[in-house]
PDB file of C-alpha atoms in Angstrom:
ATOM      1  CA  MET A  11      11.103  14.540 -13.031  1.00 52.00           C
ATOM      2  CA  ALA A  12       8.209  16.137 -14.915  1.00 61.00           C
ATOM      3  CA  GLU A  13       8.032  13.058 -17.164  1.00 73.00           C
ATOM      4  CA  PHE A  14       7.866  10.782 -14.100  1.00 66.00           C
ATOM      5  CA  ALA A  15       5.077  12.902 -12.589  1.00 75.00           C
ATOM      6  CA  THR A  16       2.890  12.449 -15.678  1.00 81.00           C
ATOM      7  CA  SER A  17       4.032   9.035 -16.912  1.00 91.00           C
ATOM      8  CA  THR A  18       1.289   6.458 -17.289  1.00 91.00           C
ATOM      9  CA  SER A  19       3.687   3.503 -17.320  1.00 96.00           C
ATOM     10  CA  PRO A  20       2.510   0.976 -14.716  1.00 97.00           C
ATOM     11  CA  ALA A  21       5.773   1.056 -12.717  1.00 97.00           C
ATOM     12  CA  ASP A  22       5.799   4.877 -12.569  1.00 97.00           C
ATOM     13  CA  VAL A  23       2.171   5.021 -11.420  1.00 97.00           C
ATOM     14  CA  VAL A  24       2.889   2.499  -8.657  1.00 97.00           C
ATOM     15  CA  ARG A  25       6.072   4.329  -7.625  1.00 97.00           C
ATOM     16  CA  ARG A  26       4.097   7.604  -7.321  1.00 96.00           C
ATOM     17  CA  GLN A  27       1.651   5.765  -5.044  1.00 96.00           C
ATOM     18  CA  TYR A  28       4.501   4.670  -2.728  1.00 96.00           C
ATOM     19  CA  LEU A  29       6.023   8.160  -2.679  1.00 95.00           C
ATOM     20  CA  ALA A  30       2.661   9.752  -1.875  1.00 95.00           C
ATOM     21  CA  SER A  31       2.037   7.218   0.874  1.00 94.00           C
ATOM     22  CA  ALA A  32       5.470   7.761   2.435  1.00 91.00           C
ATOM     23  CA  ALA A  33       4.892  11.543   2.365  1.00 92.00           C
ATOM     24  CA  GLY A  34       1.426  11.197   3.893  1.00 92.00           C
ATOM     25  CA  ASP A  35      -0.020  12.934   0.827  1.00 95.00           C
ATOM     26  CA  LEU A  36      -3.410  11.235   0.589  1.00 95.00           C
ATOM     27  CA  GLU A  37      -4.579  13.514  -2.215  1.00 96.00           C
ATOM     28  CA  ALA A  38      -1.617  12.504  -4.396  1.00 96.00           C
ATOM     29  CA  LEU A  39      -2.139   8.879  -3.439  1.00 96.00           C
ATOM     30  CA  ARG A  40      -5.826   9.044  -4.441  1.00 97.00           C
ATOM     31  CA  ALA A  41      -4.748  10.537  -7.783  1.00 96.00           C
ATOM     32  CA  THR A  42      -3.025   7.219  -8.615  1.00 97.00           C
ATOM     33  CA  LEU A  43      -6.212   5.202  -8.022  1.00 98.00           C
ATOM     34  CA  ALA A  44      -9.006   4.490 -10.478  1.00 98.00           C
ATOM     35  CA  PRO A  45     -12.518   5.588  -9.416  1.00 98.00           C
ATOM     36  CA  ASP A  46     -13.541   1.894  -9.235  1.00 98.00           C
ATOM     37  CA  VAL A  47     -10.305   0.626  -7.643  1.00 98.00           C
ATOM     38  CA  GLU A  48     -10.433  -2.663  -5.710  1.00 98.00           C
ATOM     39  CA  TRP A  49      -7.858  -2.574  -2.887  1.00 98.00           C
ATOM     40  CA  THR A  50      -7.490  -5.816  -0.901  1.00 98.00           C
ATOM     41  CA  GLU A  51      -5.690  -6.049   2.414  1.00 97.00           C
ATOM     42  CA  MET A  52      -4.841  -9.678   3.211  1.00 96.00           C
ATOM     43  CA  ALA A  53      -7.023 -11.865   5.428  1.00 96.00           C
ATOM     44  CA  GLY A  54      -5.529 -11.853   8.915  1.00 95.00           C
ATOM     45  CA  PHE A  55      -4.130  -8.327   8.499  1.00 95.00           C
ATOM     46  CA  PRO A  56      -5.644  -5.875  11.026  1.00 93.00           C
ATOM     47  CA  LEU A  57      -7.370  -3.969   8.193  1.00 95.00           C
ATOM     48  CA  ALA A  58      -8.357  -7.053   6.164  1.00 96.00           C
ATOM     49  CA  GLY A  59     -10.923  -6.554   3.446  1.00 97.00           C
ATOM     50  CA  THR A  60     -11.506  -5.107   0.008  1.00 98.00           C
ATOM     51  CA  PHE A  61     -12.032  -1.371  -0.274  1.00 98.00           C
ATOM     52  CA  ARG A  62     -13.364   0.537  -3.252  1.00 97.00           C
ATOM     53  CA  THR A  63     -13.009   4.127  -4.441  1.00 98.00           C
ATOM     54  CA  PRO A  64      -9.941   6.262  -3.775  1.00 98.00           C
ATOM     55  CA  HIS A  65     -11.516   7.820  -0.656  1.00 97.00           C
ATOM     56  CA  GLY A  66     -12.585   4.385   0.580  1.00 97.00           C
ATOM     57  CA  VAL A  67      -9.000   3.165   0.305  1.00 97.00           C
ATOM     58  CA  THR A  68      -7.388   6.115   2.065  1.00 96.00           C
ATOM     59  CA  SER A  69      -9.985   6.365   4.850  1.00 96.00           C
ATOM     60  CA  ASN A  70     -10.115   2.620   5.572  1.00 96.00           C
ATOM     61  CA  VAL A  71      -6.419   1.841   5.135  1.00 96.00           C
ATOM     62  CA  MET A  72      -3.941   4.731   5.200  1.00 94.00           C
ATOM     63  CA  GLU A  73      -5.767   6.895   7.751  1.00 94.00           C
ATOM     64  CA  LYS A  74      -6.348   3.923  10.090  1.00 95.00           C
ATOM     65  CA  LEU A  75      -2.691   2.865   9.819  1.00 94.00           C
ATOM     66  CA  GLY A  76      -1.751   6.418  10.804  1.00 92.00           C
ATOM     67  CA  GLN A  77      -4.026   6.223  13.857  1.00 95.00           C
ATOM     68  CA  ASP A  78      -2.571   2.943  15.146  1.00 95.00           C
ATOM     69  CA  TRP A  79       1.067   3.103  14.016  1.00 96.00           C
ATOM     70  CA  GLU A  80       3.868   5.648  14.254  1.00 96.00           C
ATOM     71  CA  GLY A  81       5.852   6.083  11.043  1.00 94.00           C
ATOM     72  CA  TRP A  82       4.056   3.397   9.007  1.00 94.00           C
ATOM     73  CA  THR A  83       6.056   3.160   5.773  1.00 94.00           C
ATOM     74  CA  ALA A  84       6.015   0.745   2.858  1.00 95.00           C
ATOM     75  CA  HIS A  85       9.552   0.598   1.466  1.00 95.00           C
ATOM     76  CA  ASP A  86       9.387  -0.491  -2.183  1.00 96.00           C
ATOM     77  CA  ASP A  87      12.524  -2.438  -3.061  1.00 95.00           C
ATOM     78  CA  THR A  88      12.076  -4.515  -6.213  1.00 97.00           C
ATOM     79  CA  TYR A  89       9.636  -4.127  -9.098  1.00 98.00           C
ATOM     80  CA  VAL A  90       8.616  -6.952 -11.422  1.00 98.00           C
ATOM     81  CA  VAL A  91       6.562  -5.659 -14.340  1.00 98.00           C
ATOM     82  CA  ASP A  92       4.588  -7.736 -16.832  1.00 98.00           C
ATOM     83  CA  GLY A  93       2.330  -5.523 -18.930  1.00 97.00           C
ATOM     84  CA  GLU A  94      -0.313  -4.015 -16.653  1.00 97.00           C
ATOM     85  CA  ASN A  95       0.819  -6.157 -13.701  1.00 98.00           C
ATOM     86  CA  VAL A  96       3.329  -4.746 -11.237  1.00 98.00           C
ATOM     87  CA  VAL A  97       4.565  -6.867  -8.334  1.00 98.00           C
ATOM     88  CA  VAL A  98       6.562  -5.007  -5.729  1.00 98.00           C
ATOM     89  CA  LEU A  99       8.706  -6.715  -3.124  1.00 98.00           C
ATOM     90  CA  ALA A 100       8.818  -4.387  -0.161  1.00 97.00           C
ATOM     91  CA  ARG A 101       8.819  -4.151   3.615  1.00 97.00           C
ATOM     92  CA  TYR A 102       6.741  -2.363   6.195  1.00 97.00           C
ATOM     93  CA  THR A 103       8.338  -0.504   9.091  1.00 97.00           C
ATOM     94  CA  ALA A 104       6.458   1.147  11.939  1.00 96.00           C
ATOM     95  CA  SER A 105       5.947   1.231  15.693  1.00 97.00           C
ATOM     96  CA  ASN A 106       2.599   0.353  17.185  1.00 97.00           C
ATOM     97  CA  LYS A 107       1.290   3.305  19.219  1.00 97.00           C
ATOM     98  CA  ALA A 108      -0.452   1.120  21.819  1.00 96.00           C
ATOM     99  CA  THR A 109       2.391  -1.320  22.534  1.00 97.00           C
ATOM    100  CA  GLY A 110       5.504   0.557  21.399  1.00 97.00           C
ATOM    101  CA  LYS A 111       6.614  -2.583  19.515  1.00 97.00           C
ATOM    102  CA  SER A 112       8.223  -2.151  16.102  1.00 97.00           C
ATOM    103  CA  ILE A 113       7.861  -4.133  12.915  1.00 97.00           C
ATOM    104  CA  ASP A 114      10.142  -4.682   9.944  1.00 97.00           C
ATOM    105  CA  VAL A 115       8.149  -7.110   7.817  1.00 97.00           C
ATOM    106  CA  ARG A 116       8.674  -8.277   4.241  1.00 97.00           C
ATOM    107  CA  VAL A 117       5.656  -7.938   1.926  1.00 97.00           C
ATOM    108  CA  ALA A 118       4.640  -8.383  -1.679  1.00 98.00           C
ATOM    109  CA  HIS A 119       2.117  -6.149  -3.393  1.00 98.00           C
ATOM    110  CA  HIS A 120       0.390  -6.930  -6.695  1.00 98.00           C
ATOM    111  CA  PHE A 121      -0.953  -3.953  -8.612  1.00 98.00           C
ATOM    112  CA  VAL A 122      -2.908  -3.878 -11.862  1.00 98.00           C
ATOM    113  CA  VAL A 123      -2.539  -0.550 -13.693  1.00 98.00           C
ATOM    114  CA  ARG A 124      -4.752   0.445 -16.626  1.00 97.00           C
ATOM    115  CA  GLY A 125      -4.946   3.805 -18.330  1.00 96.00           C
ATOM    116  CA  GLY A 126      -2.417   5.291 -15.933  1.00 96.00           C
ATOM    117  CA  LEU A 127      -4.404   4.371 -12.789  1.00 98.00           C
ATOM    118  CA  ILE A 128      -4.268   1.548 -10.269  1.00 98.00           C
ATOM    119  CA  VAL A 129      -7.408  -0.548 -10.751  1.00 98.00           C
ATOM    120  CA  ARG A 130      -6.528  -3.401  -8.399  1.00 98.00           C
ATOM    121  CA  PHE A 131      -4.217  -4.026  -5.448  1.00 98.00           C
ATOM    122  CA  GLU A 132      -3.587  -7.150  -3.404  1.00 98.00           C
ATOM    123  CA  GLN A 133      -1.357  -7.390  -0.347  1.00 98.00           C
ATOM    124  CA  PHE A 134       0.663 -10.427   0.787  1.00 98.00           C
ATOM    125  CA  VAL A 135       2.274 -10.134   4.240  1.00 97.00           C
ATOM    126  CA  ASP A 136       3.135 -12.199   7.311  1.00 94.00           C
ATOM    127  CA  THR A 137       0.121 -11.066   9.297  1.00 94.00           C
ATOM    128  CA  ALA A 138       1.287 -12.877  12.455  1.00 94.00           C
ATOM    129  CA  LEU A 139       4.291 -10.550  12.751  1.00 94.00           C
ATOM    130  CA  VAL A 140       2.074  -7.483  12.438  1.00 95.00           C
ATOM    131  CA  ARG A 141      -0.435  -8.791  14.992  1.00 95.00           C
ATOM    132  CA  GLU A 142       2.399  -9.748  17.374  1.00 95.00           C
ATOM    133  CA  ALA A 143       3.521  -6.098  17.450  1.00 96.00           C
ATOM    134  CA  MET A 144      -0.044  -5.117  18.336  1.00 95.00           C
ATOM    135  CA  SER A 145      -0.332  -7.354  21.395  1.00 94.00           C
ATOM    136  CA  ASP A 146       1.135  -6.907  24.857  1.00 85.00           C
TER     137      ASP A 146
END
């Protein structure tokens, strides 16, 4: 486990990001992100946009998800690694706090990892399913 915690391999860095997110450990999550990270949430997603800096990512994405959703979790299922590129096939599960509606949505995430840190992230998700859970 100690090797995993310090490994700079792209897949291990990305896996640590998912584990930190699932645990709600924003400090550990920020530790996986480069100072100049570019984190893009897909157009049409409630938090759409590109966020920079580790604090910018956690305050504009993870903290806002926690405000609007109960139990927001990204379940990482399959990793496809090509050098510094890591594509993760995953799913989001959560319940919207305002409507009580749940989601179980398939997603794909593309990470670029350099020097043991995530420098870029792009999300691909069926935004209509997420928005549907947010509306009465």
